[in-house]
Amino acid sequence: MTQHGDAVPVPLPAPDPDPDPAQSPVPAPGPDPVPGPVRSAVSAFSATYAADHPAEAADPHCLSPEESDRLLRGAPWKRFAVVGDSIAEGLGDPVPGYRTAPWADRTAEALRRVVPELTYLNLGMRGLTAGQVRADQAERAARFAPDLVAIVCGGNDLLLPGFSPEVLDKELDLLFARLAAPGRTLFAYALVNVAAAVPELRGGPLESGVAVLNQVTRAVAERYGAVVVEMYDHPAVADRDLYSADLVHASARGHAVSAAATVRALAAEFSTGSG
């Protein structure tokens, strides 16, 4: 995982700039615009990915490198920052057949395959409330001058005595306001409903708390034109292996599924010209 506070490129094979022939018209005869070595490197990477992570490669809720590249081709972002708590940091248990890589690192890797010059900074740190994220990370992230920012926090606020949705709204508003800027895309998450996979949690404080957190997050995101990656009722939300043993953090499969949903949401954002 990227060291927190450092913008460290993750080495990746060169991207294939051509659309998938099955999805695009056949080009007119002429020189092949993609050098053979580049095409071979991407094919080798894809083959290794499927062989090393068979469950992930077969998971309908995940994205193959080729699918991700098709979706993100033309992405405008070159500086990606993440602020937040342990979910931003990327905690989670391993799952056989899936890469042990957090959603944010996966998103950065996917972007870098199509934007090789992308720089990535993850400031996420476990245990922080929204106010602490704002105090500890907002200025550092702003100095990085990102054009894409993920804001992932608020879950720890639910654990505070006398939790107030109004106070959380104010803290998130201040955080979004500090990071919003012309030409910059912000995105956040409506978190998964773990109670869908754990019947004994249904109707309890965790389920209701996550619903309130998501409601506040969506409202603040709407004020700032931020993208919301909707995970609350994702089709895989009832799968127990989406979650780590603590039922708070995503498992390796959960990170893969979240990264795929993130790629889809970001692709929809820039393809509409609204980013």
mmCIF file of C-alpha atoms in Angstrom:
data_model
loop_
_atom_site.group_PDB
_atom_site.id
_atom_site.type_symbol
_atom_site.label_atom_id
_atom_site.label_comp_id
_atom_site.label_asym_id
_atom_site.label_seq_id
_atom_site.Cartn_x
_atom_site.Cartn_y
_atom_site.Cartn_z
ATOM 1 C CA MET A 1 0.000 0.000 0.000
ATOM 2 C CA THR A 2 1.144 3.587 -0.560
ATOM 3 C CA GLN A 3 2.809 5.079 2.490
ATOM 4 C CA HIS A 4 0.552 7.627 4.124
ATOM 5 C CA GLY A 5 1.607 11.155 3.340
ATOM 6 C CA ASP A 6 3.857 10.156 0.441
ATOM 7 C CA ALA A 7 3.020 10.425 -3.235
ATOM 8 C CA VAL A 8 4.648 7.244 -4.491
ATOM 9 C CA PRO A 9 3.956 5.940 -8.008
ATOM 10 C CA VAL A 10 2.959 2.258 -8.245
ATOM 11 C CA PRO A 11 4.824 0.604 -11.152
ATOM 12 C CA LEU A 12 2.397 -0.847 -13.649
ATOM 13 C CA PRO A 13 2.573 -2.192 -17.199
ATOM 14 C CA ALA A 14 2.000 0.290 -19.976
ATOM 15 C CA PRO A 15 -1.677 0.781 -20.902
ATOM 16 C CA ASP A 16 -3.246 -0.327 -24.148
ATOM 17 C CA PRO A 17 -4.591 2.873 -25.717
ATOM 18 C CA ASP A 18 -6.752 1.007 -28.231
ATOM 19 C CA PRO A 19 -10.440 0.269 -27.586
ATOM 20 C CA ASP A 20 -11.427 -3.388 -27.357
ATOM 21 C CA PRO A 21 -12.142 -4.510 -30.916
ATOM 22 C CA ALA A 22 -15.288 -6.287 -29.764
ATOM 23 C CA GLN A 23 -16.687 -2.975 -28.538
ATOM 24 C CA SER A 24 -15.497 -0.644 -31.301
ATOM 25 C CA PRO A 25 -15.792 -0.345 -35.089
ATOM 26 C CA VAL A 26 -13.040 -1.987 -37.113
ATOM 27 C CA PRO A 27 -10.498 0.748 -37.981
ATOM 28 C CA ALA A 28 -9.515 1.528 -41.527
ATOM 29 C CA PRO A 29 -6.394 -0.287 -42.728
ATOM 30 C CA GLY A 30 -3.192 1.431 -41.748
ATOM 31 C CA PRO A 31 -0.232 1.252 -39.378
ATOM 32 C CA ASP A 32 -0.930 -0.354 -35.991
ATOM 33 C CA PRO A 33 -0.962 2.604 -33.535
ATOM 34 C CA VAL A 34 -0.060 0.347 -30.582
ATOM 35 C CA PRO A 35 3.486 -1.035 -30.576
ATOM 36 C CA GLY A 36 3.672 -4.807 -30.292
ATOM 37 C CA PRO A 37 5.650 -4.764 -27.015
ATOM 38 C CA VAL A 38 3.000 -2.583 -25.347
ATOM 39 C CA ARG A 39 0.173 -4.840 -26.472
ATOM 40 C CA SER A 40 2.133 -7.899 -25.316
ATOM 41 C CA ALA A 41 2.815 -6.344 -21.893
ATOM 42 C CA VAL A 42 -0.867 -5.627 -21.302
ATOM 43 C CA SER A 43 -1.855 -9.142 -22.427
ATOM 44 C CA ALA A 44 0.756 -10.676 -20.140
ATOM 45 C CA PHE A 45 -0.463 -8.576 -17.202
ATOM 46 C CA SER A 46 -4.054 -9.654 -17.803
ATOM 47 C CA ALA A 47 -3.094 -13.317 -18.048
ATOM 48 C CA THR A 48 -1.096 -13.109 -14.818
ATOM 49 C CA TYR A 49 -3.955 -11.328 -13.068
ATOM 50 C CA ALA A 50 -6.429 -14.096 -13.938
ATOM 51 C CA ALA A 51 -4.015 -16.902 -13.063
ATOM 52 C CA ASP A 52 -2.951 -15.422 -9.729
ATOM 53 C CA HIS A 53 -6.404 -14.271 -8.596
ATOM 54 C CA PRO A 54 -8.918 -16.725 -10.083
ATOM 55 C CA ALA A 55 -11.821 -15.910 -7.757
ATOM 56 C CA GLU A 56 -11.474 -12.193 -8.423
ATOM 57 C CA ALA A 57 -11.180 -12.758 -12.171
ATOM 58 C CA ALA A 58 -14.424 -14.781 -12.105
ATOM 59 C CA ASP A 59 -16.319 -12.395 -9.809
ATOM 60 C CA PRO A 60 -19.104 -10.634 -11.758
ATOM 61 C CA HIS A 61 -18.919 -7.658 -9.374
ATOM 62 C CA CYS A 62 -15.221 -7.033 -10.084
ATOM 63 C CA LEU A 63 -13.560 -5.598 -13.163
ATOM 64 C CA SER A 64 -10.843 -7.164 -15.262
ATOM 65 C CA PRO A 65 -7.934 -4.896 -16.236
ATOM 66 C CA GLU A 66 -9.306 -4.748 -19.793
ATOM 67 C CA GLU A 67 -12.787 -3.729 -18.628
ATOM 68 C CA SER A 68 -11.378 -1.105 -16.302
ATOM 69 C CA ASP A 69 -9.161 0.302 -19.045
ATOM 70 C CA ARG A 70 -12.102 0.603 -21.423
ATOM 71 C CA LEU A 71 -14.136 2.462 -18.831
ATOM 72 C CA LEU A 72 -11.380 4.859 -17.785
ATOM 73 C CA ARG A 73 -9.846 5.568 -21.187
ATOM 74 C CA GLY A 74 -9.894 9.348 -21.548
ATOM 75 C CA ALA A 75 -9.936 10.002 -17.790
ATOM 76 C CA PRO A 76 -8.768 13.589 -17.136
ATOM 77 C CA TRP A 77 -7.203 13.197 -13.677
ATOM 78 C CA LYS A 78 -3.488 13.302 -12.963
ATOM 79 C CA ARG A 79 -3.305 13.899 -9.191
ATOM 80 C CA PHE A 80 -5.404 11.657 -6.940
ATOM 81 C CA ALA A 81 -5.670 12.250 -3.182
ATOM 82 C CA VAL A 82 -7.537 10.285 -0.511
ATOM 83 C CA VAL A 83 -8.463 11.629 2.919
ATOM 84 C CA GLY A 84 -10.304 9.844 5.678
ATOM 85 C CA ASP A 85 -10.303 7.129 8.318
ATOM 86 C CA SER A 86 -9.519 3.396 8.340
ATOM 87 C CA ILE A 87 -11.748 2.784 5.320
ATOM 88 C CA ALA A 88 -9.668 5.309 3.384
ATOM 89 C CA GLU A 89 -6.507 3.725 4.772
ATOM 90 C CA GLY A 90 -7.654 0.362 3.468
ATOM 91 C CA LEU A 91 -7.834 -2.075 6.397
ATOM 92 C CA GLY A 92 -9.239 -5.512 5.651
ATOM 93 C CA ASP A 93 -8.827 -9.282 5.880
ATOM 94 C CA PRO A 94 -7.456 -11.383 3.009
ATOM 95 C CA VAL A 95 -9.722 -13.646 0.951
ATOM 96 C CA PRO A 96 -8.352 -16.598 -1.077
ATOM 97 C CA GLY A 97 -8.328 -15.895 -4.791
ATOM 98 C CA TYR A 98 -8.390 -12.096 -4.413
ATOM 99 C CA ARG A 99 -5.556 -9.589 -4.424
ATOM 100 C CA THR A 100 -4.886 -8.180 -0.973
ATOM 101 C CA ALA A 101 -4.990 -4.577 -2.125
ATOM 102 C CA PRO A 102 -7.227 -1.786 -0.795
ATOM 103 C CA TRP A 103 -9.822 -0.011 -2.924
ATOM 104 C CA ALA A 104 -7.879 3.264 -3.095
ATOM 105 C CA ASP A 105 -4.662 1.617 -4.281
ATOM 106 C CA ARG A 106 -6.660 -0.374 -6.809
ATOM 107 C CA THR A 107 -8.336 2.802 -8.071
ATOM 108 C CA ALA A 108 -4.977 4.559 -8.400
ATOM 109 C CA GLU A 109 -3.531 1.584 -10.286
ATOM 110 C CA ALA A 110 -6.495 1.489 -12.658
ATOM 111 C CA LEU A 111 -6.172 5.216 -13.345
ATOM 112 C CA ARG A 112 -2.435 4.983 -13.862
ATOM 113 C CA ARG A 113 -2.812 2.322 -16.508
ATOM 114 C CA VAL A 114 -4.616 4.904 -18.669
ATOM 115 C CA VAL A 115 -2.881 8.008 -17.257
ATOM 116 C CA PRO A 116 0.712 6.870 -16.661
ATOM 117 C CA GLU A 117 1.742 10.199 -15.133
ATOM 118 C CA LEU A 118 -0.876 9.946 -12.356
ATOM 119 C CA THR A 119 0.425 10.786 -8.864
ATOM 120 C CA TYR A 120 -1.324 9.323 -5.815
ATOM 121 C CA LEU A 121 -1.443 10.446 -2.190
ATOM 122 C CA ASN A 122 -3.333 8.516 0.503
ATOM 123 C CA LEU A 123 -3.566 10.251 3.888
ATOM 124 C CA GLY A 124 -6.187 7.880 5.359
ATOM 125 C CA MET A 125 -5.614 6.978 9.012
ATOM 126 C CA ARG A 126 -7.600 4.681 11.264
ATOM 127 C CA GLY A 127 -9.614 5.987 14.209
ATOM 128 C CA LEU A 128 -10.218 9.534 12.995
ATOM 129 C CA THR A 129 -13.521 11.384 13.151
ATOM 130 C CA ALA A 130 -14.597 13.733 10.375
ATOM 131 C CA GLY A 131 -13.371 16.706 12.388
ATOM 132 C CA GLN A 132 -9.966 15.098 12.920
ATOM 133 C CA VAL A 133 -9.692 14.272 9.219
ATOM 134 C CA ARG A 134 -10.393 17.918 8.444
ATOM 135 C CA ALA A 135 -7.851 19.137 11.016
ATOM 136 C CA ASP A 136 -5.105 16.642 10.163
ATOM 137 C CA GLN A 137 -5.466 16.012 6.441
ATOM 138 C CA ALA A 138 -7.381 18.719 4.579
ATOM 139 C CA GLU A 139 -4.516 21.210 4.298
ATOM 140 C CA ARG A 140 -1.997 18.538 3.367
ATOM 141 C CA ALA A 141 -4.309 17.237 0.667
ATOM 142 C CA ALA A 142 -4.980 20.756 -0.642
ATOM 143 C CA ARG A 143 -1.226 21.456 -0.884
ATOM 144 C CA PHE A 144 -0.896 18.348 -3.034
ATOM 145 C CA ALA A 145 -3.103 20.194 -5.575
ATOM 146 C CA PRO A 146 -5.161 17.162 -6.607
ATOM 147 C CA ASP A 147 -7.702 17.148 -9.402
ATOM 148 C CA LEU A 148 -9.428 14.066 -7.927
ATOM 149 C CA VAL A 149 -10.162 13.654 -4.194
ATOM 150 C CA ALA A 150 -11.838 10.832 -2.274
ATOM 151 C CA ILE A 151 -13.350 11.820 1.087
ATOM 152 C CA VAL A 152 -14.136 8.826 3.283
ATOM 153 C CA CYS A 153 -14.999 9.479 6.927
ATOM 154 C CA GLY A 154 -17.822 9.790 9.429
ATOM 155 C CA GLY A 155 -18.043 6.196 10.627
ATOM 156 C CA ASN A 156 -16.085 6.918 13.808
ATOM 157 C CA ASP A 157 -18.403 9.829 14.570
ATOM 158 C CA LEU A 158 -21.200 7.292 14.997
ATOM 159 C CA LEU A 159 -19.350 5.885 18.028
ATOM 160 C CA LEU A 160 -19.175 9.202 19.854
ATOM 161 C CA PRO A 161 -21.410 9.673 22.912
ATOM 162 C CA GLY A 162 -24.316 11.873 21.919
ATOM 163 C CA PHE A 163 -23.662 11.470 18.192
ATOM 164 C CA SER A 164 -25.345 14.269 16.255
ATOM 165 C CA PRO A 165 -26.105 14.068 12.528
ATOM 166 C CA GLU A 166 -26.193 17.881 12.487
ATOM 167 C CA VAL A 167 -22.660 18.121 13.891
ATOM 168 C CA LEU A 168 -21.427 15.535 11.400
ATOM 169 C CA ASP A 169 -23.071 17.481 8.581
ATOM 170 C CA LYS A 170 -21.218 20.635 9.636
ATOM 171 C CA GLU A 171 -17.864 18.852 9.880
ATOM 172 C CA LEU A 172 -18.239 17.181 6.500
ATOM 173 C CA ASP A 173 -19.389 20.458 4.967
ATOM 174 C CA LEU A 174 -16.234 22.188 6.207
ATOM 175 C CA LEU A 175 -14.084 19.355 4.875
ATOM 176 C CA PHE A 176 -15.735 19.333 1.452
ATOM 177 C CA ALA A 177 -15.565 23.136 1.310
ATOM 178 C CA ARG A 178 -11.813 23.114 1.967
ATOM 179 C CA LEU A 179 -11.146 20.556 -0.754
ATOM 180 C CA ALA A 180 -13.604 21.770 -3.391
ATOM 181 C CA ALA A 181 -12.026 23.779 -6.215
ATOM 182 C CA PRO A 182 -12.669 24.554 -9.883
ATOM 183 C CA GLY A 183 -11.604 21.669 -12.091
ATOM 184 C CA ARG A 184 -11.403 19.275 -9.140
ATOM 185 C CA THR A 185 -13.622 16.198 -8.793
ATOM 186 C CA LEU A 186 -14.631 15.119 -5.289
ATOM 187 C CA PHE A 187 -16.146 11.749 -4.502
ATOM 188 C CA ALA A 188 -17.438 9.959 -1.420
ATOM 189 C CA TYR A 189 -19.229 6.732 -0.510
ATOM 190 C CA ALA A 190 -22.617 5.618 0.686
ATOM 191 C CA LEU A 191 -21.295 2.750 2.803
ATOM 192 C CA VAL A 192 -22.466 -0.849 2.533
ATOM 193 C CA ASN A 193 -25.262 -2.183 4.727
ATOM 194 C CA VAL A 194 -23.451 -5.013 6.505
ATOM 195 C CA ALA A 195 -26.720 -5.987 8.222
ATOM 196 C CA ALA A 196 -27.857 -7.387 4.871
ATOM 197 C CA ALA A 197 -25.240 -10.140 5.316
ATOM 198 C CA VAL A 198 -25.561 -10.574 9.091
ATOM 199 C CA PRO A 199 -29.191 -11.130 10.121
ATOM 200 C CA GLU A 200 -28.542 -10.499 13.817
ATOM 201 C CA LEU A 201 -27.551 -6.915 13.002
ATOM 202 C CA ARG A 202 -30.787 -6.104 11.170
ATOM 203 C CA GLY A 203 -32.785 -3.375 12.794
ATOM 204 C CA GLY A 204 -29.938 -2.605 15.187
ATOM 205 C CA PRO A 205 -27.859 0.525 15.833
ATOM 206 C CA LEU A 206 -25.207 -0.317 13.217
ATOM 207 C CA GLU A 207 -27.733 -0.573 10.401
ATOM 208 C CA SER A 208 -29.541 2.610 11.415
ATOM 209 C CA GLY A 209 -26.262 4.450 12.044
ATOM 210 C CA VAL A 210 -24.867 3.633 8.600
ATOM 211 C CA ALA A 211 -28.148 4.737 7.022
ATOM 212 C CA VAL A 212 -27.895 8.102 8.822
ATOM 213 C CA LEU A 213 -24.219 8.495 7.879
ATOM 214 C CA ASN A 214 -25.048 7.821 4.234
ATOM 215 C CA GLN A 215 -27.908 10.303 4.304
ATOM 216 C CA VAL A 216 -25.616 13.024 5.668
ATOM 217 C CA THR A 217 -22.837 12.158 3.204
ATOM 218 C CA ARG A 218 -25.185 12.270 0.220
ATOM 219 C CA ALA A 219 -26.581 15.646 1.313
ATOM 220 C CA VAL A 220 -23.148 17.234 1.717
ATOM 221 C CA ALA A 221 -21.866 15.693 -1.522
ATOM 222 C CA GLU A 222 -24.843 17.105 -3.407
ATOM 223 C CA ARG A 223 -24.050 20.633 -2.176
ATOM 224 C CA TYR A 224 -20.579 20.410 -3.691
ATOM 225 C CA GLY A 225 -21.406 18.485 -6.843
ATOM 226 C CA ALA A 226 -19.419 15.493 -5.605
ATOM 227 C CA VAL A 227 -19.778 11.979 -6.970
ATOM 228 C CA VAL A 228 -21.297 9.443 -4.556
ATOM 229 C CA VAL A 229 -20.291 5.811 -5.050
ATOM 230 C CA GLU A 230 -23.434 3.989 -3.947
ATOM 231 C CA MET A 231 -22.544 0.835 -2.014
ATOM 232 C CA TYR A 232 -25.402 0.622 0.525
ATOM 233 C CA ASP A 233 -27.591 -1.684 -1.554
ATOM 234 C CA HIS A 234 -24.924 -2.998 -3.933
ATOM 235 C CA PRO A 235 -25.921 -6.372 -5.475
ATOM 236 C CA ALA A 236 -23.183 -8.131 -3.446
ATOM 237 C CA VAL A 237 -24.038 -6.481 -0.125
ATOM 238 C CA ALA A 238 -25.561 -9.660 1.344
ATOM 239 C CA ASP A 239 -22.420 -11.751 0.690
ATOM 240 C CA ARG A 240 -20.687 -12.410 4.007
ATOM 241 C CA ASP A 241 -17.235 -12.625 2.413
ATOM 242 C CA LEU A 242 -17.516 -8.975 1.381
ATOM 243 C CA TYR A 243 -16.626 -8.065 4.976
ATOM 244 C CA SER A 244 -13.713 -8.634 7.342
ATOM 245 C CA ALA A 245 -14.198 -10.500 10.598
ATOM 246 C CA ASP A 246 -14.806 -7.236 12.475
ATOM 247 C CA LEU A 247 -17.875 -6.521 10.274
ATOM 248 C CA VAL A 248 -16.643 -2.932 9.962
ATOM 249 C CA HIS A 249 -14.031 -3.083 7.229
ATOM 250 C CA ALA A 250 -14.156 -4.603 3.780
ATOM 251 C CA SER A 251 -12.398 -7.882 3.072
ATOM 252 C CA ALA A 252 -10.034 -8.225 0.110
ATOM 253 C CA ARG A 253 -13.105 -9.131 -1.939
ATOM 254 C CA GLY A 254 -14.932 -6.095 -0.561
ATOM 255 C CA HIS A 255 -12.053 -3.853 -1.628
ATOM 256 C CA ALA A 256 -12.082 -5.352 -5.124
ATOM 257 C CA VAL A 257 -15.845 -4.850 -5.423
ATOM 258 C CA SER A 258 -15.617 -1.290 -4.052
ATOM 259 C CA ALA A 259 -12.818 -0.424 -6.471
ATOM 260 C CA ALA A 260 -14.890 -1.719 -9.389
ATOM 261 C CA ALA A 261 -17.856 0.393 -8.287
ATOM 262 C CA THR A 262 -15.531 3.386 -7.952
ATOM 263 C CA VAL A 263 -14.159 2.945 -11.465
ATOM 264 C CA ARG A 264 -17.685 2.712 -12.862
ATOM 265 C CA ALA A 265 -18.818 5.831 -10.989
ATOM 266 C CA LEU A 266 -15.783 7.853 -12.068
ATOM 267 C CA ALA A 267 -16.116 6.709 -15.665
ATOM 268 C CA ALA A 268 -19.756 7.789 -15.692
ATOM 269 C CA GLU A 269 -18.742 11.166 -14.251
ATOM 270 C CA PHE A 270 -16.120 12.160 -16.816
ATOM 271 C CA SER A 271 -17.935 10.571 -19.755
ATOM 272 C CA THR A 272 -20.894 12.882 -19.185
ATOM 273 C CA GLY A 273 -18.649 15.939 -19.124
ATOM 274 C CA SER A 274 -19.828 16.880 -15.654
ATOM 275 C CA GLY A 275 -16.541 16.302 -13.848
#
